[in-house]
Structures are given as C-alpha cells and as structure tokens.
PDB file of C-alpha atoms and ligand atoms in Angstrom:
ATOM      1  CA  MET A 225       9.653 -11.826  35.628  1.00  0.00           C
ATOM      2  CA  ILE A 226      12.989 -10.531  34.402  1.00  0.00           C
ATOM      3  CA  SER A 227      14.601 -10.826  31.029  1.00  0.00           C
ATOM      4  CA  THR A 228      18.081 -12.262  30.800  1.00  0.00           C
ATOM      5  CA  ASN A 229      20.986 -12.100  28.425  1.00  0.00           C
ATOM      6  CA  ALA A 230      24.246 -13.995  28.324  1.00  0.00           C
ATOM      7  CA  SER A 231      25.812 -12.037  31.162  1.00  0.00           C
ATOM      8  CA  ILE A 232      23.321 -10.627  33.666  1.00  0.00           C
ATOM      9  CA  ALA A 233      19.646 -10.351  34.553  1.00  0.00           C
ATOM     10  CA  ARG A 234      18.302  -6.926  33.679  1.00  0.00           C
ATOM     11  CA  VAL A 235      15.586  -5.303  35.758  1.00  0.00           C
ATOM     12  CA  PRO A 236      12.611  -3.999  33.740  1.00  0.00           C
ATOM     13  CA  THR A 237      12.619  -0.290  34.521  1.00  0.00           C
ATOM     14  CA  ALA A 238      10.308   2.629  33.781  1.00  0.00           C
ATOM     15  CA  ILE A 239      11.288   6.285  33.753  1.00  0.00           C
ATOM     16  CA  LEU A 240       8.783   8.993  34.669  1.00  0.00           C
ATOM     17  CA  ILE A 241       9.367  12.408  33.119  1.00  0.00           C
ATOM     18  CA  SER A 242       7.606  15.736  32.649  1.00  0.00           C
ATOM     19  CA  GLY A 243       9.883  17.676  30.293  1.00  0.00           C
ATOM     20  CA  ARG A 244      13.258  17.723  28.585  1.00  0.00           C
ATOM     21  CA  GLY A 245      14.305  14.212  29.578  1.00  0.00           C
ATOM     22  CA  SER A 246      18.092  14.560  29.629  1.00  0.00           C
ATOM     23  CA  ASN A 247      18.418  12.306  32.689  1.00  0.00           C
ATOM     24  CA  MET A 248      16.079   9.808  31.051  1.00  0.00           C
ATOM     25  CA  LEU A 249      18.332   9.828  27.999  1.00  0.00           C
ATOM     26  CA  ALA A 250      21.451   9.280  30.106  1.00  0.00           C
ATOM     27  CA  LEU A 251      19.827   6.219  31.721  1.00  0.00           C
ATOM     28  CA  ALA A 252      18.523   4.901  28.414  1.00  0.00           C
ATOM     29  CA  LYS A 253      21.965   5.230  26.799  1.00  0.00           C
ATOM     30  CA  ALA A 254      23.672   3.480  29.697  1.00  0.00           C
ATOM     31  CA  ALA A 255      21.094   0.693  29.468  1.00  0.00           C
ATOM     32  CA  GLN A 256      22.032   0.057  25.847  1.00  0.00           C
ATOM     33  CA  SER A 257      25.028  -1.795  27.214  1.00  0.00           C
ATOM     34  CA  PRO A 258      24.109  -5.441  27.837  1.00  0.00           C
ATOM     35  CA  ASP A 259      26.090  -5.307  31.070  1.00  0.00           C
ATOM     36  CA  TYR A 260      23.974  -2.533  32.580  1.00  0.00           C
ATOM     37  CA  PRO A 261      21.531  -4.049  35.103  1.00  0.00           C
ATOM     38  CA  ALA A 262      18.439  -2.106  33.948  1.00  0.00           C
ATOM     39  CA  GLU A 263      16.376  -2.542  30.824  1.00  0.00           C
ATOM     40  CA  ILE A 264      14.488   0.686  30.113  1.00  0.00           C
ATOM     41  CA  LYS A 265      11.148  -0.676  28.952  1.00  0.00           C
ATOM     42  CA  LEU A 266       8.882   2.289  29.339  1.00  0.00           C
ATOM     43  CA  VAL A 267       8.871   6.090  29.564  1.00  0.00           C
ATOM     44  CA  ILE A 268       5.738   7.777  30.878  1.00  0.00           C
ATOM     45  CA  SER A 269       5.119  11.510  30.989  1.00  0.00           C
ATOM     46  CA  ASN A 270       2.289  13.278  32.782  1.00  0.00           C
ATOM     47  CA  ASN A 271       2.860  16.096  30.280  1.00  0.00           C
ATOM     48  CA  PRO A 272       1.904  14.968  26.770  1.00  0.00           C
ATOM     49  CA  GLU A 273       4.084  17.768  25.309  1.00  0.00           C
ATOM     50  CA  ALA A 274       7.262  16.643  27.086  1.00  0.00           C
ATOM     51  CA  GLU A 275      10.282  16.806  24.750  1.00  0.00           C
ATOM     52  CA  GLY A 276      11.636  13.653  26.331  1.00  0.00           C
ATOM     53  CA  LEU A 277       8.851  11.496  24.896  1.00  0.00           C
ATOM     54  CA  GLN A 278      10.150  11.864  21.348  1.00  0.00           C
ATOM     55  CA  LYS A 279      13.740  11.291  22.481  1.00  0.00           C
ATOM     56  CA  ALA A 280      12.699   8.024  24.123  1.00  0.00           C
ATOM     57  CA  ALA A 281      10.609   6.928  21.151  1.00  0.00           C
ATOM     58  CA  ASP A 282      13.610   7.597  18.881  1.00  0.00           C
ATOM     59  CA  MET A 283      15.547   5.105  20.974  1.00  0.00           C
ATOM     60  CA  GLY A 284      12.864   2.492  20.445  1.00  0.00           C
ATOM     61  CA  ILE A 285      11.457   2.728  23.966  1.00  0.00           C
ATOM     62  CA  THR A 286       7.704   2.406  24.507  1.00  0.00           C
ATOM     63  CA  VAL A 287       6.328   5.791  25.524  1.00  0.00           C
ATOM     64  CA  ILE A 288       3.031   6.657  27.170  1.00  0.00           C
ATOM     65  CA  PRO A 289       1.783  10.247  27.395  1.00  0.00           C
ATOM     66  CA  LEU A 290      -0.591  10.286  30.355  1.00  0.00           C
ATOM     67  CA  ASP A 291      -2.094  13.741  30.702  1.00  0.00           C
ATOM     68  CA  HIS A 292      -2.767  14.300  34.388  1.00  0.00           C
ATOM     69  CA  THR A 293      -5.242  17.091  33.639  1.00  0.00           C
ATOM     70  CA  ALA A 294      -7.613  14.461  32.237  1.00  0.00           C
ATOM     71  CA  PHE A 295      -7.967  12.821  35.678  1.00  0.00           C
ATOM     72  CA  LYS A 296     -10.223  14.005  38.429  1.00  0.00           C
ATOM     73  CA  SER A 297      -7.838  13.288  41.291  1.00  0.00           C
ATOM     74  CA  ARG A 298      -4.202  12.530  42.040  1.00  0.00           C
ATOM     75  CA  LEU A 299      -5.217   9.049  43.107  1.00  0.00           C
ATOM     76  CA  SER A 300      -7.128   8.237  39.931  1.00  0.00           C
ATOM     77  CA  PHE A 301      -4.116   9.358  37.875  1.00  0.00           C
ATOM     78  CA  ASP A 302      -1.731   7.300  39.992  1.00  0.00           C
ATOM     79  CA  ARG A 303      -3.935   4.212  39.665  1.00  0.00           C
ATOM     80  CA  GLU A 304      -3.759   4.515  35.886  1.00  0.00           C
ATOM     81  CA  LEU A 305       0.004   5.017  36.065  1.00  0.00           C
ATOM     82  CA  HIS A 306       0.291   1.909  38.241  1.00  0.00           C
ATOM     83  CA  LYS A 307      -1.801  -0.087  35.761  1.00  0.00           C
ATOM     84  CA  HIS A 308       0.562   0.770  32.895  1.00  0.00           C
ATOM     85  CA  LEU A 309       3.626  -0.086  34.947  1.00  0.00           C
ATOM     86  CA  LYS A 310       2.182  -3.468  35.952  1.00  0.00           C
ATOM     87  CA  ALA A 311       1.026  -4.220  32.402  1.00  0.00           C
ATOM     88  CA  ASN A 312       4.641  -3.753  31.277  1.00  0.00           C
ATOM     89  CA  GLN A 313       6.079  -5.954  34.074  1.00  0.00           C
ATOM     90  CA  ILE A 314       8.022  -3.028  35.511  1.00  0.00           C
ATOM     91  CA  GLN A 315      10.090  -3.708  38.623  1.00  0.00           C
ATOM     92  CA  MET A 316      11.863  -0.391  39.114  1.00  0.00           C
ATOM     93  CA  ILE A 317      10.775   3.231  38.637  1.00  0.00           C
ATOM     94  CA  CYS A 318      13.103   6.190  38.075  1.00  0.00           C
ATOM     95  CA  CYS A 319      11.667   9.679  38.387  1.00  0.00           C
ATOM     96  CA  ALA A 320      13.708  12.004  36.180  1.00  0.00           C
ATOM     97  CA  GLY A 321      12.418  15.537  36.150  1.00  0.00           C
ATOM     98  CA  TYR A 322       8.974  14.169  37.026  1.00  0.00           C
ATOM     99  CA  MET A 323       7.196  17.250  38.346  1.00  0.00           C
ATOM    100  CA  ARG A 324       4.279  15.563  40.084  1.00  0.00           C
ATOM    101  CA  ILE A 325       3.994  14.444  43.658  1.00  0.00           C
ATOM    102  CA  LEU A 326       3.230  10.729  43.908  1.00  0.00           C
ATOM    103  CA  SER A 327       0.331   9.766  46.177  1.00  0.00           C
ATOM    104  CA  SER A 328       0.924   7.786  49.376  1.00  0.00           C
ATOM    105  CA  TRP A 329      -1.083   4.985  47.800  1.00  0.00           C
ATOM    106  CA  PHE A 330       1.287   4.801  44.825  1.00  0.00           C
ATOM    107  CA  VAL A 331       4.422   4.990  46.953  1.00  0.00           C
ATOM    108  CA  GLY A 332       3.004   2.169  49.084  1.00  0.00           C
ATOM    109  CA  GLN A 333       2.610  -0.055  46.014  1.00  0.00           C
ATOM    110  CA  TRP A 334       6.317   0.204  45.168  1.00  0.00           C
ATOM    111  CA  PRO A 335       8.321  -0.028  48.390  1.00  0.00           C
ATOM    112  CA  GLY A 336      12.031   0.453  47.709  1.00  0.00           C
ATOM    113  CA  ARG A 337      11.333   0.527  43.982  1.00  0.00           C
ATOM    114  CA  ILE A 338      11.061   4.250  43.234  1.00  0.00           C
ATOM    115  CA  ILE A 339      14.045   6.552  43.032  1.00  0.00           C
ATOM    116  CA  ASN A 340      14.463  10.212  42.103  1.00  0.00           C
ATOM    117  CA  ILE A 341      17.190  12.668  41.185  1.00  0.00           C
ATOM    118  CA  HIS A 342      17.205  16.048  42.871  1.00  0.00           C
ATOM    119  CA  PRO A 343      19.389  19.076  42.066  1.00  0.00           C
ATOM    120  CA  SER A 344      20.754  19.781  45.552  1.00  0.00           C
ATOM    121  CA  LEU A 345      22.743  18.151  48.295  1.00  0.00           C
ATOM    122  CA  LEU A 346      19.765  16.792  50.223  1.00  0.00           C
ATOM    123  CA  PRO A 347      18.600  17.222  52.926  1.00  0.00           C
ATOM    124  CA  LYS A 348      19.360  20.813  51.904  1.00  0.00           C
ATOM    125  CA  TYR A 349      16.893  22.519  49.549  1.00  0.00           C
ATOM    126  CA  LYS A 350      14.032  20.118  49.074  1.00  0.00           C
ATOM    127  CA  GLY A 351      11.568  21.354  46.448  1.00  0.00           C
ATOM    128  CA  LEU A 352      12.277  23.987  43.788  1.00  0.00           C
ATOM    129  CA  ASN A 353      14.827  26.777  43.053  1.00  0.00           C
ATOM    130  CA  THR A 354      17.676  24.831  44.577  1.00  0.00           C
ATOM    131  CA  HIS A 355      20.516  26.683  42.797  1.00  0.00           C
ATOM    132  CA  GLN A 356      19.267  30.117  43.807  1.00  0.00           C
ATOM    133  CA  ARG A 357      18.775  28.974  47.390  1.00  0.00           C
ATOM    134  CA  ALA A 358      22.298  27.573  47.591  1.00  0.00           C
ATOM    135  CA  LEU A 359      23.712  30.896  46.318  1.00  0.00           C
ATOM    136  CA  GLU A 360      21.586  32.985  48.680  1.00  0.00           C
ATOM    137  CA  ALA A 361      22.695  30.881  51.630  1.00  0.00           C
ATOM    138  CA  GLY A 362      26.346  31.531  50.717  1.00  0.00           C
ATOM    139  CA  ASP A 363      27.037  27.803  50.463  1.00  0.00           C
ATOM    140  CA  LYS A 364      30.546  26.699  49.585  1.00  0.00           C
ATOM    141  CA  GLU A 365      29.366  23.461  47.965  1.00  0.00           C
ATOM    142  CA  HIS A 366      26.482  22.370  45.763  1.00  0.00           C
ATOM    143  CA  GLY A 367      25.523  19.230  43.872  1.00  0.00           C
ATOM    144  CA  CYS A 368      22.865  16.605  43.308  1.00  0.00           C
ATOM    145  CA  THR A 369      21.371  13.582  45.005  1.00  0.00           C
ATOM    146  CA  VAL A 370      19.762  10.311  43.969  1.00  0.00           C
ATOM    147  CA  HIS A 371      17.403   9.090  46.673  1.00  0.00           C
ATOM    148  CA  TYR A 372      14.575   6.653  47.326  1.00  0.00           C
ATOM    149  CA  VAL A 373      11.095   8.123  47.086  1.00  0.00           C
ATOM    150  CA  ASN A 374       8.930   7.932  50.171  1.00  0.00           C
ATOM    151  CA  GLU A 375       5.907   9.927  51.270  1.00  0.00           C
ATOM    152  CA  GLU A 376       7.929  12.987  52.218  1.00  0.00           C
ATOM    153  CA  LEU A 377       8.875  15.266  49.289  1.00  0.00           C
ATOM    154  CA  ASP A 378      12.582  14.709  48.491  1.00  0.00           C
ATOM    155  CA  GLY A 379      12.838  13.003  51.879  1.00  0.00           C
ATOM    156  CA  GLY A 380      13.738   9.343  51.213  1.00  0.00           C
ATOM    157  CA  ASP A 381      17.059   7.653  51.988  1.00  0.00           C
ATOM    158  CA  ILE A 382      20.010   8.942  50.013  1.00  0.00           C
ATOM    159  CA  ILE A 383      21.641   6.532  47.562  1.00  0.00           C
ATOM    160  CA  LEU A 384      24.448   8.685  46.122  1.00  0.00           C
ATOM    161  CA  GLN A 385      25.481  12.325  45.932  1.00  0.00           C
ATOM    162  CA  SER A 386      27.851  14.287  43.733  1.00  0.00           C
ATOM    163  CA  LYS A 387      29.263  17.592  44.985  1.00  0.00           C
ATOM    164  CA  PHE A 388      31.477  20.404  43.785  1.00  0.00           C
ATOM    165  CA  ASN A 389      32.718  23.759  45.043  1.00  0.00           C
ATOM    166  CA  ILE A 390      30.701  26.885  44.320  1.00  0.00           C
ATOM    167  CA  LEU A 391      32.970  29.483  42.666  1.00  0.00           C
ATOM    168  CA  PRO A 392      32.821  33.226  43.448  1.00  0.00           C
ATOM    169  CA  ASN A 393      31.278  34.154  40.091  1.00  0.00           C
ATOM    170  CA  ASP A 394      28.783  31.298  39.883  1.00  0.00           C
ATOM    171  CA  THR A 395      25.190  32.196  38.997  1.00  0.00           C
ATOM    172  CA  LYS A 396      22.110  30.032  39.183  1.00  0.00           C
ATOM    173  CA  GLU A 397      22.558  29.314  35.464  1.00  0.00           C
ATOM    174  CA  THR A 398      26.165  28.122  35.813  1.00  0.00           C
ATOM    175  CA  LEU A 399      25.198  26.015  38.812  1.00  0.00           C
ATOM    176  CA  GLU A 400      22.289  24.487  36.929  1.00  0.00           C
ATOM    177  CA  LYS A 401      24.589  23.535  34.049  1.00  0.00           C
ATOM    178  CA  ARG A 402      27.231  21.976  36.282  1.00  0.00           C
ATOM    179  CA  VAL A 403      24.656  20.130  38.369  1.00  0.00           C
ATOM    180  CA  LEU A 404      22.947  18.717  35.287  1.00  0.00           C
ATOM    181  CA  GLU A 405      26.206  17.342  33.877  1.00  0.00           C
ATOM    182  CA  ARG A 406      26.824  15.583  37.157  1.00  0.00           C
ATOM    183  CA  GLU A 407      23.252  14.350  37.406  1.00  0.00           C
ATOM    184  CA  HIS A 408      23.589  12.280  34.249  1.00  0.00           C
ATOM    185  CA  ALA A 409      26.601  10.360  35.525  1.00  0.00           C
ATOM    186  CA  LEU A 410      25.256  10.101  39.061  1.00  0.00           C
ATOM    187  CA  TYR A 411      21.876   8.680  38.069  1.00  0.00           C
ATOM    188  CA  VAL A 412      23.489   5.980  35.920  1.00  0.00           C
ATOM    189  CA  LYS A 413      25.788   5.031  38.791  1.00  0.00           C
ATOM    190  CA  ALA A 414      23.066   5.093  41.470  1.00  0.00           C
ATOM    191  CA  LEU A 415      20.631   2.925  39.514  1.00  0.00           C
ATOM    192  CA  GLU A 416      23.374   0.435  38.827  1.00  0.00           C
ATOM    193  CA  LYS A 417      24.363   0.372  42.482  1.00  0.00           C
ATOM    194  CA  ILE A 418      20.901  -0.482  43.762  1.00  0.00           C
ATOM    195  CA  LEU A 419      19.966  -2.919  41.004  1.00  0.00           C
ATOM    196  CA  ARG A 420      22.982  -5.058  41.686  1.00  0.00           C
ATOM    197  CA  ASN A 421      21.365  -5.787  45.060  1.00  0.00           C
ATOM    198  CA  ILE A 422      17.695  -6.016  44.167  1.00  0.00           C
ATOM    199  CA  GLU A 423      15.621  -9.184  43.899  1.00  0.00           C
ATOM    200  CA  CYS A 424      12.928  -9.457  41.266  1.00  0.00           C
ATOM    201  CA  SER A 425       9.664 -11.320  41.713  1.00  0.00           C
TER     202      SER A 425
HETATM  203  C1  GRF B 142      16.932  17.877  36.758  1.00  0.00           C
HETATM  204  O1  GRF B 142      17.738  18.924  37.208  1.00  0.00           O
HETATM  205  C2  GRF B 142      16.403  17.079  37.922  1.00  0.00           C
HETATM  206  O2  GRF B 142      17.273  17.004  39.011  1.00  0.00           O
HETATM  207  C3  GRF B 142      15.191  17.888  38.326  1.00  0.00           C
HETATM  208  O3  GRF B 142      14.649  18.333  37.098  1.00  0.00           O
HETATM  209  C4  GRF B 142      15.668  18.388  36.104  1.00  0.00           C
HETATM  210  C5  GRF B 142      15.193  17.502  34.998  1.00  0.00           C
HETATM  211  O4  GRF B 142      15.986  17.616  33.850  1.00  0.00           O
HETATM  212  N1  GRF B 142      14.311  17.110  39.149  1.00  0.00           N
HETATM  213  P1  GRF B 142      15.805  16.582  32.661  1.00  0.00           P
HETATM  214  O5  GRF B 142      14.324  16.572  32.282  1.00  0.00           O
HETATM  215  O6  GRF B 142      16.271  15.246  33.126  1.00  0.00           O
HETATM  216  O7  GRF B 142      16.644  17.122  31.541  1.00  0.00           O
END
C-alpha cells in the first residue's frame, strides 16, 4: 500500500545506516517536500550507537537500533531486519553508509528495491579506502555512484554517477569531503529517478 497526497503517490522507504547518517539526512530533508516521490518512514541501524539515529528521530522518523552482535548469524539478523521492514509496509530500501553485507536471502526478498551509495566511480574501487586507491592509481577523475544492490559487493547496476577532476594537491581527506558533498545531491536525484518509474504493490 502507498500513501498519497494531493500531488503524487509517495513510496514508503527505509534507510539503513551504521554511523553518521549524512546521506540519510539529505534524503530525509528532500522527502520533506510533498513532491518528492519517497516518504522516509523508517531508519534502521545495525549499530545502536550510530549518530544518525538521533538525527532521524529529531526529524520525527521512526528509528530502530538493531544490534547485529546480538544475532547468531547474518541470516538471523537479516530475517529480523526484513520483519521490521515488512511491518512498516516498506517498498524501497536505501543503504546509506550501511556497513554490513546483506545476505543473498535478503537481497532475494527485495528484487530491484535496494539501492546503495558508494564513494567511487564504480566499477572502480569496490569496497573500502576508495579515495586513497584513486590517488594511488594516479586517477584524473573521482566521484560517487548510486547503484542497485545485488549479491555482488558494490556490483549492481549503476543508476547515477557524479564525477569531478582530481587536483594535483588533493589528499584522501579533500577527496572524501568533495565526494560526500556530491553524494548528498546524487542520492536525492537517484532515488527520485527510480521511484518515478516504480510500481507499488
Ligand atoms: C559515504 O561516503 C557513503 O558513500 C559510504 O559511507 C559514507 C557514509 O556517510 N558508503 P554518511 O553516514 O552518509 O554520512
């Protein structure tokens, strides 16, 4: 089921985080506009100490801390995660700094409904330390990617990318800062792009 307002249907969306939550906040702020096609209904963190949980709660979003260390397996954690998403009628899932690999079972439950933001120009630099790796490779360009989540880490189809030139005196810190600024705008744009084409059950 989807909720509606005067202008458009909004897709009930959950955001998965593990830490700071700046991308989560960018999505939540965009979704305050009634014309944005997502309604951010739920923020779940596998890290109960994640700073982003309080930021989401301050915006009136339901938050669930779900400590993965309390579960005996990845699958049992993912089943609990799935239960919360279903109980909140979620239709779309955005991973935003979510530092846990999703099980094949979970990915299979949500085909075409999970997206992620990654701080590199995929398929380059899947995984961690992307800024350092771009510098070490002598790359001329760097950026970020929003992509669908499939069973391969950072391997799903690309939705949108944002790129910029690496400058001679860039460090991993300056790259991280410039990538993050672009991530916020890119994630908002990418979610909007796919939700305009999605059907809800
Ligand atoms: C972002 O750079 C994102 O691309 C990566 O982790 C960082 C999360 O930052 N996966 P935040 O928690 O959204 O502030």
